[in-house]
Amino acid sequence: MNSFDNQNKLSCIICNKKYTKKSSLDKHKILCEFKTKTKREIKIDNEEQDDIPTYSQLVKIVQESTLKMIKMEDKIIELEKWVQKKKKKLNVISWLNDNINPTIGFLEWVNVQLNVKEHHFENLMENTLFSTVQKIFEDNLSSNDDIVNPICCFTQKMGIFYICEFNEDAKPLWKQLVLNDMVLILKTIQNRLLKVLTKWKLDNQYKIEDNDKISELFNKAIIKLMNMSFNQDASLGRIKNNLFNYLKIDFKPIEFDLEF
């Protein structure tokens, strides 16, 4: 029996003292470990105990950290305001006047340079009026390093166009295109298509008389042209939208907020 009891007793790993209950052993270990510690270990433990902050000290630390965070947030807000002030506000008309000098003024472009040719009328015979007008725009407003067009638009302002004339000092004066300006362009295209139509008919009379298909296409083209409306919002809007998608440029200089 004694041998069995000795086998089941718990021993301290430091001094080998035996205990029956684990709780008794745990209490002994605390004292035993302390007794066997070196002076250096005891000194380190005391120093570490001294470094543990009290509850009031912890509260003060949290308060100070919170105040620092609040001050930092205030500085960030002030910095953001400063950045916004430094970021220049740019009026698009002013920017165009200062930076874009067209080769020709808008009215001169419409009256002189807006070319409508025979192949445009032939396009009308085979396609819709909208497609033909767009083709005329593209042929007359194509990208060219030698030519700066007097009409432009930006992706940032959907459906808005800007046109340019020149003042007495030959300086560019850009402005926003209005309805009358667009109607002027479309009436000019219509009149020039009619002139091309007349010439095409004289040059191709024999084709019209001998070929029923060509005769039908010719007559339908006349109907399309004569039905060209400048007062229907849907038709005008479609023409403007097609032109906008062709001409638009993305204006995103980093240092500017564009004002339209």
Coordinates of C-alpha atoms in Angstrom, one line a residue:
M1 CA 0.0 0.0 0.0
N2 CA 2.8 2.4 0.9
S3 CA 4.5 1.6 -2.3
F4 CA 1.4 2.4 -4.3
D5 CA 0.9 5.7 -2.5
N6 CA 4.4 6.8 -3.2
Q7 CA 4.0 6.0 -6.9
N8 CA 0.9 8.2 -7.1
K9 CA 2.3 11.2 -5.2
L10 CA 3.2 14.4 -7.2
S11 CA 6.8 15.7 -7.0
C12 CA 8.2 19.1 -7.2
I13 CA 10.7 19.2 -10.2
I14 CA 12.9 21.6 -8.3
C15 CA 13.3 20.1 -4.9
N16 CA 11.6 16.7 -5.4
K17 CA 9.3 17.2 -2.5
K18 CA 6.2 15.0 -2.8
Y19 CA 2.5 16.0 -2.6
T20 CA -0.7 14.1 -2.8
K21 CA -2.9 17.0 -4.1
K22 CA -1.9 19.0 -7.2
S23 CA -3.2 22.2 -5.7
S24 CA -0.7 21.8 -2.8
L25 CA 2.1 21.2 -5.3
D26 CA 1.2 24.3 -7.2
K27 CA 1.3 26.5 -4.1
H28 CA 4.7 24.9 -3.2
K29 CA 6.1 25.5 -6.7
I30 CA 5.5 29.3 -6.4
L31 CA 7.5 29.5 -3.2
C32 CA 10.1 27.0 -4.3
E33 CA 10.7 28.8 -7.6
F34 CA 11.1 32.1 -5.8
K35 CA 13.7 30.5 -3.3
T36 CA 15.8 29.1 -6.0
K37 CA 15.8 32.1 -8.2
T38 CA 19.1 34.0 -8.6
K39 CA 19.4 37.5 -7.4
R40 CA 19.6 38.6 -11.1
E41 CA 16.3 36.8 -11.9
I42 CA 14.6 38.4 -8.9
K43 CA 15.8 41.8 -9.9
I44 CA 14.5 41.3 -13.4
D45 CA 11.1 40.2 -12.1
N46 CA 10.9 43.2 -9.8
E47 CA 11.8 45.6 -12.7
E48 CA 9.1 44.0 -14.9
Q49 CA 6.5 44.3 -12.1
D50 CA 7.4 48.0 -11.8
D51 CA 6.8 48.5 -15.6
I52 CA 3.2 47.3 -15.5
P53 CA 1.0 50.4 -15.5
T54 CA -1.8 50.9 -13.0
Y55 CA -5.4 51.3 -14.1
S56 CA -5.3 55.1 -13.8
Q57 CA -2.1 55.1 -15.9
L58 CA -3.8 52.9 -18.6
V59 CA -6.7 55.4 -18.7
K60 CA -4.4 58.3 -19.1
I61 CA -2.5 56.4 -21.9
V62 CA -5.8 55.8 -23.8
Q63 CA -6.9 59.4 -23.4
E64 CA -3.6 60.7 -24.7
S65 CA -3.7 58.3 -27.7
T66 CA -7.3 59.4 -28.5
L67 CA -6.3 63.1 -28.4
K68 CA -3.4 62.3 -30.8
M69 CA -5.7 60.5 -33.2
I70 CA -8.2 63.5 -33.2
K71 CA -5.4 65.9 -33.9
M72 CA -4.1 63.7 -36.7
E73 CA -7.6 63.5 -38.3
D74 CA -7.9 67.3 -38.1
K75 CA -4.6 67.7 -39.9
I76 CA -5.7 65.3 -42.6
I77 CA -8.9 67.3 -43.1
E78 CA -6.9 70.6 -43.3
L79 CA -4.5 68.9 -45.8
E80 CA -7.4 67.8 -48.0
K81 CA -8.8 71.4 -48.0
W82 CA -5.4 72.7 -48.9
V83 CA -5.1 70.3 -51.8
Q84 CA -8.5 71.3 -53.1
K85 CA -7.6 75.0 -53.0
K86 CA -4.3 74.3 -54.8
K87 CA -6.1 72.4 -57.5
K88 CA -6.9 75.0 -60.1
K89 CA -10.4 75.5 -61.4
L90 CA -10.4 75.7 -65.1
N91 CA -13.1 77.2 -67.3
V92 CA -13.3 75.4 -70.6
I93 CA -13.9 78.5 -72.7
S94 CA -10.9 80.2 -71.2
W95 CA -8.8 77.2 -71.7
L96 CA -9.8 76.9 -75.4
N97 CA -9.1 80.6 -76.0
D98 CA -5.6 80.2 -74.5
N99 CA -4.6 76.9 -76.0
I100 CA -6.6 76.0 -79.2
N101 CA -6.1 78.2 -82.2
P102 CA -8.2 76.8 -85.1
T103 CA -6.9 77.0 -88.7
I104 CA -10.2 78.5 -89.8
G105 CA -13.3 80.1 -88.1
F106 CA -16.6 78.3 -87.8
L107 CA -18.6 80.4 -90.3
E108 CA -15.8 80.2 -92.9
W109 CA -15.6 76.5 -92.4
V110 CA -19.3 76.1 -93.0
N111 CA -19.4 78.5 -96.0
V112 CA -16.2 77.6 -97.7
Q113 CA -14.6 74.4 -96.4
L114 CA -17.5 72.1 -95.7
N115 CA -17.3 70.0 -98.8
V116 CA -20.0 67.7 -100.1
K117 CA -19.0 65.5 -103.0
E118 CA -20.5 63.0 -105.4
H119 CA -19.6 60.0 -103.3
H120 CA -21.6 61.5 -100.5
F121 CA -24.7 61.5 -102.6
E122 CA -24.0 57.9 -103.7
N123 CA -23.7 57.1 -100.0
L124 CA -27.1 58.5 -99.5
M125 CA -28.5 56.3 -102.2
E126 CA -27.3 53.2 -100.4
N127 CA -27.6 54.3 -96.7
T128 CA -29.7 56.4 -94.3
L129 CA -29.6 60.1 -94.1
F130 CA -28.0 59.9 -90.7
S131 CA -25.2 57.7 -92.0
T132 CA -24.5 60.1 -94.9
V133 CA -24.5 63.3 -92.7
Q134 CA -22.0 61.5 -90.4
K135 CA -19.8 60.6 -93.3
I136 CA -19.8 64.2 -94.5
F137 CA -18.8 65.3 -90.9
E138 CA -16.0 62.8 -90.7
D139 CA -14.6 63.7 -94.1
N140 CA -14.6 67.4 -93.2
L141 CA -13.4 67.0 -89.6
S142 CA -10.8 64.3 -89.9
S143 CA -7.7 64.4 -87.7
N144 CA -4.8 66.3 -89.4
D145 CA -1.7 67.7 -87.9
D146 CA -1.9 70.7 -90.3
I147 CA -5.5 71.5 -89.5
V148 CA -7.1 72.6 -86.3
N149 CA -10.9 72.3 -86.5
P150 CA -13.2 75.2 -85.2
I151 CA -15.5 72.7 -83.5
C152 CA -14.8 70.4 -80.6
C153 CA -16.4 68.6 -77.6
F154 CA -15.3 66.8 -74.4
T155 CA -16.4 63.5 -72.9
Q156 CA -16.9 65.3 -69.6
K157 CA -19.9 67.3 -71.0
M158 CA -22.2 65.0 -73.0
G159 CA -23.7 66.5 -76.1
I160 CA -22.1 70.0 -75.7
F161 CA -20.1 71.4 -78.6
Y162 CA -17.8 74.4 -78.8
I163 CA -17.1 76.5 -81.9
C164 CA -14.6 79.2 -82.6
E165 CA -14.5 82.6 -84.5
F166 CA -11.8 85.2 -84.4
N167 CA -11.9 88.8 -83.1
E168 CA -10.4 91.8 -84.8
D169 CA -6.9 90.9 -83.6
A170 CA -7.3 87.4 -85.1
K171 CA -7.4 85.9 -81.6
P172 CA -9.7 82.9 -81.1
L173 CA -13.1 83.4 -79.4
W174 CA -14.6 80.1 -78.5
K175 CA -18.3 79.7 -77.5
Q176 CA -20.8 77.0 -76.9
L177 CA -22.6 75.8 -80.1
V178 CA -26.3 76.6 -80.0
L179 CA -29.3 75.2 -82.0
N180 CA -29.0 77.8 -84.8
D181 CA -25.4 76.9 -85.4
M182 CA -26.2 73.2 -85.8
V183 CA -29.2 74.1 -88.1
L184 CA -26.8 76.2 -90.2
I185 CA -24.5 73.3 -90.7
L186 CA -27.3 70.9 -91.6
K187 CA -29.0 73.3 -94.0
T188 CA -25.6 73.9 -95.7
I189 CA -25.1 70.1 -96.1
Q190 CA -28.7 69.7 -97.5
N191 CA -28.2 72.5 -100.1
R192 CA -24.8 71.1 -101.2
L193 CA -26.2 67.6 -101.4
L194 CA -29.0 69.0 -103.7
K195 CA -26.4 70.6 -105.9
V196 CA -24.4 67.3 -106.1
L197 CA -27.6 65.5 -106.8
T198 CA -28.4 67.7 -109.8
K199 CA -24.9 67.3 -111.2
W200 CA -25.0 63.5 -110.6
K201 CA -28.4 63.3 -112.4
L202 CA -27.0 65.1 -115.5
D203 CA -23.9 62.9 -115.5
N204 CA -25.8 59.6 -115.0
Q205 CA -29.1 60.2 -116.8
Y206 CA -28.6 57.2 -119.0
K207 CA -28.1 54.9 -115.9
I208 CA -31.3 56.3 -114.4
E209 CA -33.3 55.6 -117.6
D210 CA -31.8 52.1 -118.3
N211 CA -31.5 50.7 -114.8
D212 CA -34.6 50.4 -112.7
K213 CA -32.7 49.7 -109.5
I214 CA -30.5 52.8 -109.9
S215 CA -33.6 54.8 -110.8
E216 CA -35.3 53.6 -107.6
L217 CA -32.3 54.4 -105.4
F218 CA -32.0 57.8 -106.9
N219 CA -35.7 58.7 -106.3
K220 CA -35.5 57.4 -102.7
A221 CA -32.4 59.5 -102.1
I222 CA -34.3 62.6 -103.2
I223 CA -37.1 61.7 -100.7
K224 CA -34.6 61.2 -97.9
L225 CA -33.0 64.6 -98.7
M226 CA -36.3 66.5 -99.0
N227 CA -37.5 65.0 -95.7
M228 CA -34.5 66.2 -93.9
S229 CA -35.9 68.0 -90.8
F230 CA -34.3 70.6 -88.6
N231 CA -37.1 70.8 -86.1
Q232 CA -37.5 67.2 -85.0
D233 CA -35.6 66.8 -81.7
A234 CA -35.1 63.0 -82.2
S235 CA -33.5 63.4 -85.6
L236 CA -31.4 66.4 -84.6
G237 CA -30.4 64.6 -81.4
R238 CA -29.3 61.5 -83.3
I239 CA -27.1 63.6 -85.7
K240 CA -25.5 65.5 -82.7
N241 CA -24.9 62.3 -80.8
N242 CA -23.2 60.6 -83.8
L243 CA -21.0 63.7 -84.2
F244 CA -20.2 63.9 -80.5
N245 CA -19.0 60.3 -80.4
Y246 CA -16.7 61.0 -83.3
L247 CA -15.2 64.3 -82.1
K248 CA -15.1 63.9 -78.3
I249 CA -11.8 64.0 -76.5
D250 CA -11.1 63.1 -72.9
F251 CA -10.0 66.2 -71.0
K252 CA -8.3 65.1 -67.8
P253 CA -5.2 67.1 -67.0
I254 CA -4.2 66.2 -63.4
E255 CA -3.8 69.7 -62.1
F256 CA -7.2 71.0 -63.3
D257 CA -10.9 70.6 -62.4
L258 CA -12.7 71.5 -65.6
E259 CA -15.6 73.9 -65.3
F260 CA -18.1 73.8 -68.2

